[in-house]
Amino acid sequence: MASPTPGAPTPPPPPPNALDTPPTNRADPDPQRTPFHDIHVALGAKMVPFAGYVMPIQYPAGITAEHKAVRTACGLFDVSHMGEFIVRGKEACEFLNYVTTNDVGALEVGQVQYSTILNERGTIEDDCLVYRSADYYMMVVNASNRLKDLAHIGKYSASFECVIEDISDATALLALQGPRAAEILAPLTDADLSKIRYYWFDKCSVGGVQHVTISRTGYTGEDGFELYFRNEHGPAIWDALMQTGAVTPAGLGARDTLRLEMGMALYGNDIDDTVTPLEANLGWLVKLRKGDFVGKDVLVKQKSDGIPRKLAGFTLHDRVVARHGYPVFYEGQQVDVVRSGTMSPTLNVPIATAYLPPDGAAEGAKVEVEIRGRRVEGTVQKLPFYKHGTHL
Amino acid sequence: MANVPGDLRYTEQHEYVRTTAPSTVEVGITDFAQGELGDVVYVELPRVGAKFARHDVFGTIEAVKAVSELFSPVAGEVVEVNERLDKEPALVNSDPYGAGWMIRMKLDDAGETETLLTAEAYQQLTG
């Protein structure tokens, strides 16, 4: 058996012993550790370098079992690698409105918003969450984009009365996800979880730790919460959640299969700085009537001209996995490569995404994916692939 | 610690070979290999009658996070494939040396298995 090659066609026969060389951190010789690192290792997690951190991709239960635990009960993810910026100042709202596409002015205190950060070409620098607190905002960005985002939005901040503070290194983030998340968290917090609606947050205690930001958000399609707190509280909060006996630790592998079943975009795969939010089905995050913002002109023009391509989801008819980078064909022409692809653990069929011409992106359209020299047919599906999430 | 049964032979590409009858072997991947791959979701196997030289690609194994080719540990002809893996690929994870076997082959050279790694040698390789 050859060394497994994530997301790429298998190369010719490998050098002997390829598989028993443990994953190394060649790209980053000194990755950061989250406050939960030693806990993951003690649990037997497979640790991999990811976005400058060493993160658990799966625990001994395996991706499928972790995925199913989140769909049916409750999983706990360490996502402390995510970036958090605090934005303060008289013009914090105006500034954030200028560097993101959604309408920050419409946010109430205690509310969260999903949004995108664009460049002047109208393409996506990152996707993010914006939290409005009484006297500041918090932006949550992808770990792999954190420094790029900071430089990018920093360029525009000079024109506004505001200050950006990167608190990522001091901030831990756990995602408690699944239909049982609320009943599991309720006895451990002084928050009234029934008052925290989807995409709202509160600051409360969890497991005896004060000032934990609890938002009803996630990346799985299930009900659940994301908990932000200072690093030093990591073990106390992790242990409080795990001691309930009802929570399954879940890694980045399950996080990826869960979000893909929901058709949720992953930066670097489904979205990047070559696509606009309109092409990526993220037009609902673009508020053209809110005033000027970075990339607006391009989107206004694209809206009137029509989009040349659209991100679509499809299933394959054979039990083979269409992986990131495999060529995708529509009407005999290669139109893109697979952006994201996996075997759906819940639906038990191969699912994938790619950018297709608008008529090819319509439900029921036929596409083909070239997998190891063979064309496999697929059918475009309406997203999400999984339609029974407790939060769609 | 991955299980390495003493009565099997192994390859450096993490296949195992079990002699089931004179000149007939059963081929699969090792416990170590299934652990490295993670949850197997699909195993593409050859047809009965296919002939392979040693090191030829005889199939493909897909896990949630990775895909890998399968290399024939010996030269010979496929006489049986494990049809159960079509519906139950996870057998490769749960029982790699039993129900998770992949193909049975008739050897061209009955002595070829002697040239493969012993359990001890394979253990050293993966230890």
PDB file of N, CA and C in Angstrom, chain A residues 73-147:
ATOM      1  N   ALA A  73     -25.726  13.231  18.885  1.00  0.00           N
ATOM      2  CA  ALA A  73     -25.624  13.522  20.321  1.00  0.00           C
ATOM      3  C   ALA A  73     -24.838  14.813  20.519  1.00  0.00           C
ATOM      4  N   CYS A  74     -23.528  14.706  20.770  1.00  0.00           N
ATOM      5  CA  CYS A  74     -22.755  15.913  21.013  1.00  0.00           C
ATOM      6  C   CYS A  74     -21.258  15.650  20.862  1.00  0.00           C
ATOM      7  N   GLY A  75     -20.578  16.541  20.152  1.00  0.00           N
ATOM      8  CA  GLY A  75     -19.131  16.460  19.988  1.00  0.00           C
ATOM      9  C   GLY A  75     -18.467  17.736  20.486  1.00  0.00           C
ATOM     10  N   LEU A  76     -17.178  17.603  20.842  1.00  0.00           N
ATOM     11  CA  LEU A  76     -16.427  18.760  21.332  1.00  0.00           C
ATOM     12  C   LEU A  76     -15.175  18.943  20.478  1.00  0.00           C
ATOM     13  N   PHE A  77     -15.044  20.122  19.885  1.00  0.00           N
ATOM     14  CA  PHE A  77     -13.928  20.430  18.996  1.00  0.00           C
ATOM     15  C   PHE A  77     -13.044  21.506  19.613  1.00  0.00           C
ATOM     16  N   ASP A  78     -11.754  21.280  19.579  1.00  0.00           N
ATOM     17  CA  ASP A  78     -10.792  22.348  19.891  1.00  0.00           C
ATOM     18  C   ASP A  78     -10.526  23.108  18.600  1.00  0.00           C
ATOM     19  N   VAL A  79     -10.973  24.345  18.539  1.00  0.00           N
ATOM     20  CA  VAL A  79     -10.709  25.172  17.358  1.00  0.00           C
ATOM     21  C   VAL A  79     -10.000  26.456  17.779  1.00  0.00           C
ATOM     22  N   SER A  80      -9.115  26.282  18.762  1.00  0.00           N
ATOM     23  CA  SER A  80      -8.386  27.436  19.304  1.00  0.00           C
ATOM     24  C   SER A  80      -7.426  28.056  18.304  1.00  0.00           C
ATOM     25  N   HIS A  81      -7.195  27.374  17.189  1.00  0.00           N
ATOM     26  CA  HIS A  81      -6.309  27.963  16.185  1.00  0.00           C
ATOM     27  C   HIS A  81      -6.959  29.141  15.481  1.00  0.00           C
ATOM     28  N   MET A  82      -8.274  29.270  15.547  1.00  0.00           N
ATOM     29  CA  MET A  82      -8.956  30.382  14.875  1.00  0.00           C
ATOM     30  C   MET A  82      -8.423  31.715  15.396  1.00  0.00           C
ATOM     31  N   GLY A  83      -8.499  32.737  14.551  1.00  0.00           N
ATOM     32  CA  GLY A  83      -7.998  34.063  14.934  1.00  0.00           C
ATOM     33  C   GLY A  83      -9.108  34.947  15.480  1.00  0.00           C
ATOM     34  N   GLU A  84      -8.802  35.732  16.511  1.00  0.00           N
ATOM     35  CA  GLU A  84      -9.777  36.681  17.062  1.00  0.00           C
ATOM     36  C   GLU A  84      -9.152  38.068  17.123  1.00  0.00           C
ATOM     37  N   PHE A  85      -9.862  39.037  16.562  1.00  0.00           N
ATOM     38  CA  PHE A  85      -9.437  40.436  16.644  1.00  0.00           C
ATOM     39  C   PHE A  85     -10.501  41.223  17.406  1.00  0.00           C
ATOM     40  N   ILE A  86     -10.033  42.096  18.304  1.00  0.00           N
ATOM     41  CA  ILE A  86     -10.946  43.028  18.966  1.00  0.00           C
ATOM     42  C   ILE A  86     -10.824  44.372  18.248  1.00  0.00           C
ATOM     43  N   VAL A  87     -11.953  44.958  17.901  1.00  0.00           N
ATOM     44  CA  VAL A  87     -11.954  46.277  17.257  1.00  0.00           C
ATOM     45  C   VAL A  87     -12.728  47.233  18.154  1.00  0.00           C
ATOM     46  N   ARG A  88     -12.028  48.295  18.590  1.00  0.00           N
ATOM     47  CA  ARG A  88     -12.632  49.301  19.467  1.00  0.00           C
ATOM     48  C   ARG A  88     -12.517  50.666  18.834  1.00  0.00           C
ATOM     49  N   GLY A  89     -13.304  51.585  19.347  1.00  0.00           N
ATOM     50  CA  GLY A  89     -13.176  52.975  18.909  1.00  0.00           C
ATOM     51  C   GLY A  89     -14.492  53.519  18.408  1.00  0.00           C
ATOM     52  N   LYS A  90     -14.541  54.855  18.303  1.00  0.00           N
ATOM     53  CA  LYS A  90     -15.779  55.539  17.935  1.00  0.00           C
ATOM     54  C   LYS A  90     -16.290  55.086  16.566  1.00  0.00           C
ATOM     55  N   GLU A  91     -15.327  54.777  15.674  1.00  0.00           N
ATOM     56  CA  GLU A  91     -15.741  54.403  14.316  1.00  0.00           C
ATOM     57  C   GLU A  91     -15.513  52.912  14.020  1.00  0.00           C
ATOM     58  N   ALA A  92     -15.535  52.093  15.077  1.00  0.00           N
ATOM     59  CA  ALA A  92     -15.333  50.641  14.881  1.00  0.00           C
ATOM     60  C   ALA A  92     -16.384  50.066  13.939  1.00  0.00           C
ATOM     61  N   CYS A  93     -17.627  50.494  14.120  1.00  0.00           N
ATOM     62  CA  CYS A  93     -18.715  49.984  13.277  1.00  0.00           C
ATOM     63  C   CYS A  93     -18.504  50.391  11.819  1.00  0.00           C
ATOM     64  N   GLU A  94     -18.198  51.685  11.607  1.00  0.00           N
ATOM     65  CA  GLU A  94     -17.984  52.191  10.247  1.00  0.00           C
ATOM     66  C   GLU A  94     -16.807  51.462   9.585  1.00  0.00           C
ATOM     67  N   PHE A  95     -15.756  51.256  10.366  1.00  0.00           N
ATOM     68  CA  PHE A  95     -14.583  50.549   9.844  1.00  0.00           C
ATOM     69  C   PHE A  95     -14.936  49.120   9.416  1.00  0.00           C
ATOM     70  N   LEU A  96     -15.602  48.393  10.313  1.00  0.00           N
ATOM     71  CA  LEU A  96     -15.956  47.003   9.989  1.00  0.00           C
ATOM     72  C   LEU A  96     -16.925  46.941   8.815  1.00  0.00           C
ATOM     73  N   ASN A  97     -17.780  47.925   8.723  1.00  0.00           N
ATOM     74  CA  ASN A  97     -18.692  47.979   7.581  1.00  0.00           C
ATOM     75  C   ASN A  97     -17.929  48.185   6.278  1.00  0.00           C
ATOM     76  N   TYR A  98     -16.799  48.865   6.365  1.00  0.00           N
ATOM     77  CA  TYR A  98     -16.004  49.133   5.154  1.00  0.00           C
ATOM     78  C   TYR A  98     -15.178  47.920   4.731  1.00  0.00           C
ATOM     79  N   VAL A  99     -14.716  47.119   5.691  1.00  0.00           N
ATOM     80  CA  VAL A  99     -13.845  45.980   5.344  1.00  0.00           C
ATOM     81  C   VAL A  99     -14.581  44.640   5.284  1.00  0.00           C
ATOM     82  N   THR A 100     -15.889  44.631   5.597  1.00  0.00           N
ATOM     83  CA  THR A 100     -16.660  43.394   5.433  1.00  0.00           C
ATOM     84  C   THR A 100     -17.896  43.692   4.585  1.00  0.00           C
ATOM     85  N   THR A 101     -18.544  42.623   4.101  1.00  0.00           N
ATOM     86  CA  THR A 101     -19.644  42.816   3.148  1.00  0.00           C
ATOM     87  C   THR A 101     -21.016  42.875   3.801  1.00  0.00           C
ATOM     88  N   ASN A 102     -21.162  42.260   4.974  1.00  0.00           N
ATOM     89  CA  ASN A 102     -22.468  42.263   5.626  1.00  0.00           C
ATOM     90  C   ASN A 102     -22.678  43.601   6.328  1.00  0.00           C
ATOM     91  N   ASP A 103     -23.911  43.836   6.805  1.00  0.00           N
ATOM     92  CA  ASP A 103     -24.232  45.145   7.389  1.00  0.00           C
ATOM     93  C   ASP A 103     -23.998  45.129   8.897  1.00  0.00           C
ATOM     94  N   VAL A 104     -22.823  45.617   9.298  1.00  0.00           N
ATOM     95  CA  VAL A 104     -22.452  45.620  10.715  1.00  0.00           C
ATOM     96  C   VAL A 104     -23.367  46.559  11.500  1.00  0.00           C
ATOM     97  N   GLY A 105     -23.873  47.605  10.827  1.00  0.00           N
ATOM     98  CA  GLY A 105     -24.779  48.558  11.473  1.00  0.00           C
ATOM     99  C   GLY A 105     -26.090  47.913  11.914  1.00  0.00           C
ATOM    100  N   ALA A 106     -26.432  46.789  11.306  1.00  0.00           N
ATOM    101  CA  ALA A 106     -27.690  46.117  11.655  1.00  0.00           C
ATOM    102  C   ALA A 106     -27.539  45.214  12.875  1.00  0.00           C
ATOM    103  N   LEU A 107     -26.303  45.016  13.332  1.00  0.00           N
ATOM    104  CA  LEU A 107     -26.068  44.111  14.475  1.00  0.00           C
ATOM    105  C   LEU A 107     -26.521  44.766  15.771  1.00  0.00           C
ATOM    106  N   GLU A 108     -27.211  44.002  16.598  1.00  0.00           N
ATOM    107  CA  GLU A 108     -27.515  44.469  17.947  1.00  0.00           C
ATOM    108  C   GLU A 108     -26.453  43.949  18.904  1.00  0.00           C
ATOM    109  N   VAL A 109     -26.370  44.579  20.071  1.00  0.00           N
ATOM    110  CA  VAL A 109     -25.447  44.090  21.100  1.00  0.00           C
ATOM    111  C   VAL A 109     -25.843  42.657  21.447  1.00  0.00           C
ATOM    112  N   GLY A 110     -24.860  41.742  21.402  1.00  0.00           N
ATOM    113  CA  GLY A 110     -25.151  40.343  21.700  1.00  0.00           C
ATOM    114  C   GLY A 110     -25.449  39.515  20.462  1.00  0.00           C
ATOM    115  N   GLN A 111     -25.293  40.131  19.296  1.00  0.00           N
ATOM    116  CA  GLN A 111     -25.612  39.413  18.065  1.00  0.00           C
ATOM    117  C   GLN A 111     -24.330  39.108  17.280  1.00  0.00           C
ATOM    118  N   VAL A 112     -24.380  38.042  16.506  1.00  0.00           N
ATOM    119  CA  VAL A 112     -23.246  37.593  15.693  1.00  0.00           C
ATOM    120  C   VAL A 112     -23.664  37.626  14.221  1.00  0.00           C
ATOM    121  N   GLN A 113     -22.696  37.870  13.369  1.00  0.00           N
ATOM    122  CA  GLN A 113     -22.983  37.944  11.937  1.00  0.00           C
ATOM    123  C   GLN A 113     -21.899  37.191  11.172  1.00  0.00           C
ATOM    124  N   TYR A 114     -22.315  36.410  10.206  1.00  0.00           N
ATOM    125  CA  TYR A 114     -21.371  35.780   9.280  1.00  0.00           C
ATOM    126  C   TYR A 114     -21.122  36.767   8.150  1.00  0.00           C
ATOM    127  N   SER A 115     -19.881  36.859   7.666  1.00  0.00           N
ATOM    128  CA  SER A 115     -19.563  37.872   6.668  1.00  0.00           C
ATOM    129  C   SER A 115     -18.352  37.447   5.847  1.00  0.00           C
ATOM    130  N   THR A 116     -18.018  38.271   4.863  1.00  0.00           N
ATOM    131  CA  THR A 116     -16.794  38.052   4.098  1.00  0.00           C
ATOM    132  C   THR A 116     -15.966  39.326   4.071  1.00  0.00           C
ATOM    133  N   ILE A 117     -14.672  39.148   3.933  1.00  0.00           N
ATOM    134  CA  ILE A 117     -13.711  40.246   3.782  1.00  0.00           C
ATOM    135  C   ILE A 117     -13.227  40.180   2.336  1.00  0.00           C
ATOM    136  N   LEU A 118     -13.398  41.259   1.592  1.00  0.00           N
ATOM    137  CA  LEU A 118     -13.001  41.257   0.175  1.00  0.00           C
ATOM    138  C   LEU A 118     -11.785  42.149  -0.050  1.00  0.00           C
ATOM    139  N   ASN A 119     -11.160  41.957  -1.204  1.00  0.00           N
ATOM    140  CA  ASN A 119     -10.130  42.896  -1.658  1.00  0.00           C
ATOM    141  C   ASN A 119     -10.741  43.807  -2.728  1.00  0.00           C
ATOM    142  N   GLU A 120      -9.908  44.656  -3.328  1.00  0.00           N
ATOM    143  CA  GLU A 120     -10.418  45.629  -4.303  1.00  0.00           C
ATOM    144  C   GLU A 120     -10.920  44.945  -5.582  1.00  0.00           C
ATOM    145  N   ARG A 121     -10.503  43.701  -5.809  1.00  0.00           N
ATOM    146  CA  ARG A 121     -10.975  42.954  -6.978  1.00  0.00           C
ATOM    147  C   ARG A 121     -12.341  42.312  -6.723  1.00  0.00           C
ATOM    148  N   GLY A 122     -12.847  42.475  -5.503  1.00  0.00           N
ATOM    149  CA  GLY A 122     -14.146  41.906  -5.167  1.00  0.00           C
ATOM    150  C   GLY A 122     -14.084  40.435  -4.821  1.00  0.00           C
ATOM    151  N   THR A 123     -12.874  39.893  -4.713  1.00  0.00           N
ATOM    152  CA  THR A 123     -12.738  38.469  -4.381  1.00  0.00           C
ATOM    153  C   THR A 123     -12.434  38.310  -2.886  1.00  0.00           C
ATOM    154  N   ILE A 124     -12.576  37.077  -2.414  1.00  0.00           N
ATOM    155  CA  ILE A 124     -12.663  36.842  -0.965  1.00  0.00           C
ATOM    156  C   ILE A 124     -11.276  36.679  -0.333  1.00  0.00           C
ATOM    157  N   GLU A 125     -10.957  37.582   0.582  1.00  0.00           N
ATOM    158  CA  GLU A 125      -9.727  37.450   1.374  1.00  0.00           C
ATOM    159  C   GLU A 125      -9.955  36.469   2.522  1.00  0.00           C
ATOM    160  N   ASP A 126     -11.176  36.456   3.058  1.00  0.00           N
ATOM    161  CA  ASP A 126     -11.488  35.533   4.150  1.00  0.00           C
ATOM    162  C   ASP A 126     -12.992  35.571   4.409  1.00  0.00           C
ATOM    163  N   ASP A 127     -13.492  34.533   5.080  1.00  0.00           N
ATOM    164  CA  ASP A 127     -14.828  34.626   5.664  1.00  0.00           C
ATOM    165  C   ASP A 127     -14.650  34.750   7.167  1.00  0.00           C
ATOM    166  N   CYS A 128     -15.614  35.353   7.838  1.00  0.00           N
ATOM    167  CA  CYS A 128     -15.407  35.690   9.251  1.00  0.00           C
ATOM    168  C   CYS A 128     -16.740  35.798   9.977  1.00  0.00           C
ATOM    169  N   LEU A 129     -16.647  35.837  11.298  1.00  0.00           N
ATOM    170  CA  LEU A 129     -17.786  36.164  12.144  1.00  0.00           C
ATOM    171  C   LEU A 129     -17.517  37.518  12.773  1.00  0.00           C
ATOM    172  N   VAL A 130     -18.559  38.322  12.938  1.00  0.00           N
ATOM    173  CA  VAL A 130     -18.441  39.604  13.642  1.00  0.00           C
ATOM    174  C   VAL A 130     -19.391  39.567  14.833  1.00  0.00           C
ATOM    175  N   TYR A 131     -18.841  39.777  16.039  1.00  0.00           N
ATOM    176  CA  TYR A 131     -19.620  39.795  17.276  1.00  0.00           C
ATOM    177  C   TYR A 131     -19.719  41.245  17.755  1.00  0.00           C
ATOM    178  N   ARG A 132     -20.933  41.685  18.103  1.00  0.00           N
ATOM    179  CA  ARG A 132     -21.045  43.032  18.666  1.00  0.00           C
ATOM    180  C   ARG A 132     -21.260  42.974  20.172  1.00  0.00           C
ATOM    181  N   SER A 133     -20.286  43.496  20.930  1.00  0.00           N
ATOM    182  CA  SER A 133     -20.438  43.664  22.372  1.00  0.00           C
ATOM    183  C   SER A 133     -20.821  45.113  22.636  1.00  0.00           C
ATOM    184  N   ALA A 134     -21.081  45.441  23.893  1.00  0.00           N
ATOM    185  CA  ALA A 134     -21.544  46.793  24.224  1.00  0.00           C
ATOM    186  C   ALA A 134     -20.534  47.849  23.791  1.00  0.00           C
ATOM    187  N   ASP A 135     -19.237  47.596  24.004  1.00  0.00           N
ATOM    188  CA  ASP A 135     -18.262  48.652  23.706  1.00  0.00           C
ATOM    189  C   ASP A 135     -17.140  48.215  22.764  1.00  0.00           C
ATOM    190  N   TYR A 136     -17.296  47.089  22.109  1.00  0.00           N
ATOM    191  CA  TYR A 136     -16.312  46.684  21.089  1.00  0.00           C
ATOM    192  C   TYR A 136     -16.903  45.603  20.190  1.00  0.00           C
ATOM    193  N   TYR A 137     -16.177  45.319  19.140  1.00  0.00           N
ATOM    194  CA  TYR A 137     -16.552  44.219  18.236  1.00  0.00           C
ATOM    195  C   TYR A 137     -15.453  43.161  18.273  1.00  0.00           C
ATOM    196  N   MET A 138     -15.819  41.910  18.022  1.00  0.00           N
ATOM    197  CA  MET A 138     -14.814  40.858  17.848  1.00  0.00           C
ATOM    198  C   MET A 138     -15.004  40.257  16.456  1.00  0.00           C
ATOM    199  N   MET A 139     -13.882  40.127  15.741  1.00  0.00           N
ATOM    200  CA  MET A 139     -13.888  39.442  14.449  1.00  0.00           C
ATOM    201  C   MET A 139     -13.232  38.094  14.651  1.00  0.00           C
ATOM    202  N   VAL A 140     -13.821  37.039  14.114  1.00  0.00           N
ATOM    203  CA  VAL A 140     -13.207  35.713  14.185  1.00  0.00           C
ATOM    204  C   VAL A 140     -12.878  35.283  12.755  1.00  0.00           C
ATOM    205  N   VAL A 141     -11.601  34.987  12.532  1.00  0.00           N
ATOM    206  CA  VAL A 141     -11.128  34.706  11.168  1.00  0.00           C
ATOM    207  C   VAL A 141     -10.439  33.344  11.116  1.00  0.00           C
ATOM    208  N   ASN A 142     -10.216  32.867   9.905  1.00  0.00           N
ATOM    209  CA  ASN A 142      -9.518  31.592   9.729  1.00  0.00           C
ATOM    210  C   ASN A 142      -8.060  31.697  10.168  1.00  0.00           C
ATOM    211  N   ALA A 143      -7.599  30.647  10.847  1.00  0.00           N
ATOM    212  CA  ALA A 143      -6.226  30.629  11.360  1.00  0.00           C
ATOM    213  C   ALA A 143      -5.211  30.870  10.245  1.00  0.00           C
ATOM    214  N   SER A 144      -5.452  30.234   9.087  1.00  0.00           N
ATOM    215  CA  SER A 144      -4.473  30.321   8.010  1.00  0.00           C
ATOM    216  C   SER A 144      -4.413  31.726   7.409  1.00  0.00           C
ATOM    217  N   ASN A 145      -5.446  32.537   7.663  1.00  0.00           N
ATOM    218  CA  ASN A 145      -5.491  33.886   7.084  1.00  0.00           C
ATOM    219  C   ASN A 145      -5.224  34.989   8.086  1.00  0.00           C
ATOM    220  N   ARG A 146      -5.001  34.629   9.335  1.00  0.00           N
ATOM    221  CA  ARG A 146      -4.988  35.622  10.403  1.00  0.00           C
ATOM    222  C   ARG A 146      -4.028  36.781  10.124  1.00  0.00           C
ATOM    223  N   LEU A 147      -2.790  36.479   9.795  1.00  0.00           N
ATOM    224  CA  LEU A 147      -1.802  37.548   9.606  1.00  0.00           C
ATOM    225  C   LEU A 147      -2.089  38.340   8.337  1.00  0.00           C
TER     226      LEU A 147
END
